Tab-separated table of C-alpha atoms in Angstrom:
chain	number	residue	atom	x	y	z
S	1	UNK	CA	-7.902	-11.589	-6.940
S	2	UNK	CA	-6.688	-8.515	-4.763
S	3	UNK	CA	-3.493	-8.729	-6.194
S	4	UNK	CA	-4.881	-8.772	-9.591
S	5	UNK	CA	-6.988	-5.528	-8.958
S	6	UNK	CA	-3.824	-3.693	-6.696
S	7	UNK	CA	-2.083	-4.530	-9.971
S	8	UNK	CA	-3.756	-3.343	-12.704
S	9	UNK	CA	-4.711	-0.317	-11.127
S	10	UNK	CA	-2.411	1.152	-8.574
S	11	UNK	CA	0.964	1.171	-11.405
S	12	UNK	CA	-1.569	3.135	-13.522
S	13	UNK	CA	-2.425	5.540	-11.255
S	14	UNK	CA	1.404	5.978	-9.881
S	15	UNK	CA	2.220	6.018	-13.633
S	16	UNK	CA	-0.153	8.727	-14.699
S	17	UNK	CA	0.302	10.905	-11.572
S	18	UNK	CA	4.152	10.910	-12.160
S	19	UNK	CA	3.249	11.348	-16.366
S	20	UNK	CA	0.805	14.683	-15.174
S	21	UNK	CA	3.253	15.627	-12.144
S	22	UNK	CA	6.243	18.287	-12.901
S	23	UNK	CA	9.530	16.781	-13.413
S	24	UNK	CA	11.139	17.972	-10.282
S	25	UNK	CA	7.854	16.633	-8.267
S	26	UNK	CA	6.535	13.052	-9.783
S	27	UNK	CA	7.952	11.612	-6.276
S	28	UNK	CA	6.076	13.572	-4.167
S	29	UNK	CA	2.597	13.760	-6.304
S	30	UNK	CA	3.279	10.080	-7.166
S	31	UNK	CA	3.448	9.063	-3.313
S	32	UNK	CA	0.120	10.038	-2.890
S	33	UNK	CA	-1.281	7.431	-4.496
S	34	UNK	CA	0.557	5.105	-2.072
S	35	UNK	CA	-1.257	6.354	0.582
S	36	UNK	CA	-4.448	4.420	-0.874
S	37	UNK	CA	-2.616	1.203	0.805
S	38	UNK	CA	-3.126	2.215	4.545
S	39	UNK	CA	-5.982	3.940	4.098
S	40	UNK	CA	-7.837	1.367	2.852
S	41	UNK	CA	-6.444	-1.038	5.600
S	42	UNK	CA	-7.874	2.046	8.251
S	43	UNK	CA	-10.870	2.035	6.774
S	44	UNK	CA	-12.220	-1.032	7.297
S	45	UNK	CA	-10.918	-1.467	10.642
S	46	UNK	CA	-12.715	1.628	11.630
S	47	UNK	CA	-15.596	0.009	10.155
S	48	UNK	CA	-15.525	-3.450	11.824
S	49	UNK	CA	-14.985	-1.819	15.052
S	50	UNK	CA	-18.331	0.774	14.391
S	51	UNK	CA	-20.467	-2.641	13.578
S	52	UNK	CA	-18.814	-4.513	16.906
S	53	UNK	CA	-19.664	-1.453	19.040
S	54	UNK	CA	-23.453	-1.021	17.568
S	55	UNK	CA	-24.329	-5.025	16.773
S	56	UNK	CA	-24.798	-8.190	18.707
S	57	UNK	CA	-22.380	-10.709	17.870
S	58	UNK	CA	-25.158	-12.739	16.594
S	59	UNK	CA	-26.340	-10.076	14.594
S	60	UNK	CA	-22.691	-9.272	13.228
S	61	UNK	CA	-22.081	-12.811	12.115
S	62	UNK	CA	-26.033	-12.884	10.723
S	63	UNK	CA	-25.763	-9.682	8.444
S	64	UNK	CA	-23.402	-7.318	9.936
S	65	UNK	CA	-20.488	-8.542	8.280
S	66	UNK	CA	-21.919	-8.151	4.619
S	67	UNK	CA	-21.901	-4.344	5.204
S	68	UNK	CA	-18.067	-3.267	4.373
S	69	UNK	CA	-18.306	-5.570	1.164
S	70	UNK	CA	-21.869	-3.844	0.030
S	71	UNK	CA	-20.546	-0.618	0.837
S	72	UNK	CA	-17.050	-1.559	-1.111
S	73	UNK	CA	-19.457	-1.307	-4.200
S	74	UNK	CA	-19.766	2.218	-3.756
S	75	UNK	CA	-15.956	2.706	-4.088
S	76	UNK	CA	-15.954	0.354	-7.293
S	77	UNK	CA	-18.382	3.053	-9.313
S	78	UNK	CA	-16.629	5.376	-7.996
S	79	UNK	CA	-13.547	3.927	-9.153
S	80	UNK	CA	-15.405	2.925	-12.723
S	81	UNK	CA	-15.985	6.307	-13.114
S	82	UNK	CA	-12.705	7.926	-12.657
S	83	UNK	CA	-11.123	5.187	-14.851
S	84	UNK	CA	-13.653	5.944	-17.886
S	85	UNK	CA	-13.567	9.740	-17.513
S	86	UNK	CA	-10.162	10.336	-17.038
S	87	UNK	CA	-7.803	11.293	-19.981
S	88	UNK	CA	-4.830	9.750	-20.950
S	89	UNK	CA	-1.318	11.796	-19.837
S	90	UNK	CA	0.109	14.570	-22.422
S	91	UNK	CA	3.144	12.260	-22.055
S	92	UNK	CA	1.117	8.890	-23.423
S	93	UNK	CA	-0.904	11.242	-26.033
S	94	UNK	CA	2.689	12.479	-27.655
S	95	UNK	CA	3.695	9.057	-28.294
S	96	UNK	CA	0.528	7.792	-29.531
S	97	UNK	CA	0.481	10.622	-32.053
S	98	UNK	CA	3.832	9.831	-32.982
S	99	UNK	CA	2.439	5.853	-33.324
S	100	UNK	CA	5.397	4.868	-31.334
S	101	UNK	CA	2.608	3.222	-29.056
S	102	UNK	CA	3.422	-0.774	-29.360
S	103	UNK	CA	0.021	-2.450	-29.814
S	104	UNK	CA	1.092	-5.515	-27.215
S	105	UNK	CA	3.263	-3.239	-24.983
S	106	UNK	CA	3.587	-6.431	-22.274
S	107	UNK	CA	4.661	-8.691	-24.378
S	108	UNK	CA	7.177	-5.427	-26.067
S	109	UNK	CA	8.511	-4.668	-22.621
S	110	UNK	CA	9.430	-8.291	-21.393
S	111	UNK	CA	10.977	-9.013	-25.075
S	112	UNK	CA	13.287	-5.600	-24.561
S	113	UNK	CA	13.836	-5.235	-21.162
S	114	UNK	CA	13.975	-8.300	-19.363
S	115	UNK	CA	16.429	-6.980	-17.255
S	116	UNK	CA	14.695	-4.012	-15.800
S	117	UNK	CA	11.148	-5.791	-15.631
S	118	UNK	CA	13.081	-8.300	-13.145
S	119	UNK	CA	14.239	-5.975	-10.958
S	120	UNK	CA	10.852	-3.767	-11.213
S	121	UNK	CA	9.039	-7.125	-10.249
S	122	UNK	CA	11.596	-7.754	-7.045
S	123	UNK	CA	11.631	-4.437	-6.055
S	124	UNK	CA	7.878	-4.900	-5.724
S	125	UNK	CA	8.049	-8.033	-3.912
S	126	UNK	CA	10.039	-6.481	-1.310
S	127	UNK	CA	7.562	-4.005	-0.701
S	128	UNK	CA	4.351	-6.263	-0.794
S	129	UNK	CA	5.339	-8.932	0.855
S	130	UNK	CA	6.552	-6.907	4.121
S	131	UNK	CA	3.158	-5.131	3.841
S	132	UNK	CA	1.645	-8.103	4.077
S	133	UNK	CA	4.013	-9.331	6.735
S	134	UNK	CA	3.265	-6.385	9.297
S	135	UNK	CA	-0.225	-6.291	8.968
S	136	UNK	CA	-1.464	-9.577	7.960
S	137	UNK	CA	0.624	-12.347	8.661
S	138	UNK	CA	1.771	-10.661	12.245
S	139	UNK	CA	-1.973	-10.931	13.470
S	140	UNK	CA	-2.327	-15.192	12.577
S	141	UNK	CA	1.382	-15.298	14.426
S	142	UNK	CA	-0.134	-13.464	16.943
S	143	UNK	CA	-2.552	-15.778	17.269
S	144	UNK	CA	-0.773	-18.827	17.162
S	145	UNK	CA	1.499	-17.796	19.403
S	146	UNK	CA	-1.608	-16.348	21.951
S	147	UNK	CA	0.079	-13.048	22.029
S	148	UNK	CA	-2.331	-9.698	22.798
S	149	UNK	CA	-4.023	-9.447	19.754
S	150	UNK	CA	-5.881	-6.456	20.876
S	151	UNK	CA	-2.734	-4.573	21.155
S	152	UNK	CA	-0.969	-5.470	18.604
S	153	UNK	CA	-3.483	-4.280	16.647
S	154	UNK	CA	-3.700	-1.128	18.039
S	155	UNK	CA	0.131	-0.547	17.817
S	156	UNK	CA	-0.938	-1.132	14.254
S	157	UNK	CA	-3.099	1.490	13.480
S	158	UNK	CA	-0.828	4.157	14.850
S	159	UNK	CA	1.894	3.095	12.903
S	160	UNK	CA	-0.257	2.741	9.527
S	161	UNK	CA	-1.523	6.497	10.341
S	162	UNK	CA	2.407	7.797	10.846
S	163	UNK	CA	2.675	6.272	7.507
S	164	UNK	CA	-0.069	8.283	5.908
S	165	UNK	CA	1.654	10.755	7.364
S	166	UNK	CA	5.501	9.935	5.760
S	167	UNK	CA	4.740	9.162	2.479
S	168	UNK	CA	4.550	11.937	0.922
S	169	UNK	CA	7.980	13.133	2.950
S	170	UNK	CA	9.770	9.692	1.431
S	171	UNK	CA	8.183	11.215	-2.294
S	172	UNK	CA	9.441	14.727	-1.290
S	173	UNK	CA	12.778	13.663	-0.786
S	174	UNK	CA	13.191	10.751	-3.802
S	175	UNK	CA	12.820	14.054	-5.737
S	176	UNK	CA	15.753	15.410	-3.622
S	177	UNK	CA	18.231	12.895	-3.546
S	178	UNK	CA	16.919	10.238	-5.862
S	179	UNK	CA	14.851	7.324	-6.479
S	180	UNK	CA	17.405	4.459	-6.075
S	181	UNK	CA	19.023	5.446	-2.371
S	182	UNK	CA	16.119	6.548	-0.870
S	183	UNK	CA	13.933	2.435	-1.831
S	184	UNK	CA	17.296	0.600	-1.630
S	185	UNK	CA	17.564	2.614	1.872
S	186	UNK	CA	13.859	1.360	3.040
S	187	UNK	CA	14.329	-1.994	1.476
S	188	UNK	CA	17.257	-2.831	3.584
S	189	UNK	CA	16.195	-1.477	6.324
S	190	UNK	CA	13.039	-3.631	6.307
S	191	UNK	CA	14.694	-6.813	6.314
S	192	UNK	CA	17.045	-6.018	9.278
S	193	UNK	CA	14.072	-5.329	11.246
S	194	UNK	CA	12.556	-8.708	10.383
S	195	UNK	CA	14.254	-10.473	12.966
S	196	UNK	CA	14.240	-7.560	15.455
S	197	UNK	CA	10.196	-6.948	14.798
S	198	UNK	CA	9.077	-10.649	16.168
S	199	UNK	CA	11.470	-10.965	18.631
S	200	UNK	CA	10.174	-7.255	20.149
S	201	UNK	CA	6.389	-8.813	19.739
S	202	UNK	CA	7.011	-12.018	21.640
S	203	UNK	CA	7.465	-10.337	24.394
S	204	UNK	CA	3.846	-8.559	24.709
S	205	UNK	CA	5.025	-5.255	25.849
S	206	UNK	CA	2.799	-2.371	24.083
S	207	UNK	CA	5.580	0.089	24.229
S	208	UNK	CA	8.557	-2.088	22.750
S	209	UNK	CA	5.780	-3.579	20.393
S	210	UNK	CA	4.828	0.232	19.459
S	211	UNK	CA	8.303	1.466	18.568
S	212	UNK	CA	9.246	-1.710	16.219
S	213	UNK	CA	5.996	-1.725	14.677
S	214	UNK	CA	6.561	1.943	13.832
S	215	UNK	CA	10.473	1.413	12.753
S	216	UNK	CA	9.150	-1.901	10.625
S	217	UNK	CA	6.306	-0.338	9.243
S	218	UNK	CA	7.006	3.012	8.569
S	219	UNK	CA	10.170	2.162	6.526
S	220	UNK	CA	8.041	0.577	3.418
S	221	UNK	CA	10.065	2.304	0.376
């Protein structure tokens, strides 16, 4: 379901900031909208850790935990909103009035450009499946392995807030020397540190498990 939503939404948005950005800045204005990724993993961490500092565990695992979803509501309208409000890009509104517009543009692109789709939908797998690997799947390894959670998580959050931080600098400068080198740069970057990254956690030092959390996660093209 989260990938369905993450979907549908966040290659709008990245498409119509680029389509509204200047020419010479869609990268950078574009990135922003990237940043909605680790914030919204901050964000709820900051939450669960208010409620676990303020509740009783019985009262967190009675009612506590409902809060972040009933307050995720708020960000849905808020969402709704936006999405019903907002006009489509000058870009979008030249080629409608042209009626170039396809009326099944899925089913247009796949037919015409099978090619690029493939690689768009790879080049996206790269990206969300680390993501999920550095903040998601580390933790149950963690786990299984009865390595410091506690700190691995922490060496988590300051890595995803130095990424709030680079993102926009990795959009500044895909409008300075390109798209392609500066992804296919991250990309392979990422998996060399695969290896590296759990082999530097294993050993349950917060320093060594600090610096390859930042180098793995701060890399994400």
């Amino acid at each position: 379901m989260q990938g369905f939503g993450v979907g549908g939404e966040q290659a709008g948005a990245v498409l119509m900031t680029a389509e509204y950005s200047q020419p010479k800045r869609r990268g950078f204005y574009a990135s922003w909208v990237q940043i909605g990724a680790p914030v919204g993993f901050l964000l709820p961490l900051a939450l669960f850790a208010a409620l676990n500092a303020t509740l009783s565990p019985e009262q967190m695992m009675d009612w506590g935990w409902r809060i972040p979803f009933l307050l995720s509501l708020l960000l849905v309208i808020v969402g709704l909103f936006i999405r019903l409000r907002i006009d489509e890009s000058p870009v979008f509104e030249q080629i409608r009035e042209t009626k170039a517009a396809e009326s099944r543009p899925v089913i247009e692109v796949i037919r015409d450009f099978p090619g690029i789709v493939a690689k768009g939908v790879c080049a996206k797998l790269i990206e969300a499946c680390t993501f999920a690997m550095f903040t998601v799947i580390v933790l149950a390894y963690a786990k299984a392995n009865q390595l410091n959670e506690t700190m691995l998580m922490e060496t988590m959050i300051i890595a995803i807030i130095l990424e709030v931080m680079i993102i926009p600098v990795m959009g500044h400068l895909s409008d300075k020397f390109g798209r392609k080198p500066i992804y296919i740069t991250g990309a392979i970057l990422q998996v060399i540190m695969i290896i590296p990254f759990f082999m530097a956690i294993n050993q349950d030092i917060f320093w060594l498990t600090q610096l390859v959390m930042i180098n793995s996660s701060d890399i994400w093209p």
